[in-house]
Amino acid sequence: MITLWQLPTTTVPISGRLESFPVRRVYCVGRNYLDHIREMQEGSERDDPFFFQKPTDAVVTDGSSIPYPPQTGDLHFEGELVVAVGRAGSDISVAEAPGHIFGFAAGIDLTRRDRQRDCRDLAQPWEAGKSFDHSAPCGAIVHADQAGEILSGELRLSVNDRQRQRTSLKLMIWNVPEIISHLSLSYRLMPGDLIYTGTPAGVAAVEPGDRIDVEITGLPALTVTISEGETHASQ
Ligand code: MN
């Protein structure tokens, strides 16, 4: 039983540091790799990427056991590079954007794909598909100074040791400075913001008992397992 005064704040470990990164907001980019747009067969390949949000407390850390969420029979992984924001700014230029980056992490944008398709078909907001409990696993953050050439590296996601996604991060439609610049036109970015930068092709369903590993060149791996769903009784 958790009472009001014991509500935890959401933090993510920082690699090599005692302090953790406090999460303020979670932004996500949709449609940022052409091969994923093609596999989803939605919209025009010429449509721009766009943004949506997840609740801050949807973030869970490396090693988490994630209960299979309610209201879905089609829970999908989406392996993604996560950018942690370290400096506030609005209307940030592409040239200035790297100065607003605190660091990078491996992440997963968990998606109730059946509910997301409902949202599309009914022209409703995406929350039911994207913004549920435990839907934003995030690995330890590596400070940008220690991260090296992350943005020319590779992302790989495997389920139970079978590789399901693999891409060069260079294949993003909007690269990381462009994402920061576009996002800052609509929202004032603040320290503590996380930005999930979109997923490549290969997304698919997972089941209770599955283990998901995300590896990005130069970053600590992120591993989560899917467990049986919780009941929604009165805890
Ligand atoms: Mn995504």
Short mmCIF file of C-alpha atoms and ligand atoms in Angstrom, two decimals, residues 29 52 78 80 109 130 198-199, ligand 1:
data_model
loop_
_atom_site.label_atom_id
_atom_site.label_comp_id
_atom_site.label_asym_id
_atom_site.label_seq_id
_atom_site.Cartn_x
_atom_site.Cartn_y
_atom_site.Cartn_z
CA VAL A 29 9.27 10.79 -31.92
CA PHE A 52 3.85 12.39 -28.52
CA GLU A 78 10.30 -0.53 -30.25
CA GLU A 80 15.11 3.46 -29.53
CA ASP A 109 8.91 2.49 -26.53
CA LYS A 130 1.45 4.49 -26.08
CA GLY A 198 11.98 6.61 -32.91
CA THR A 199 12.34 2.98 -33.95
MN MN B 1 8.45 4.61 -30.96
#
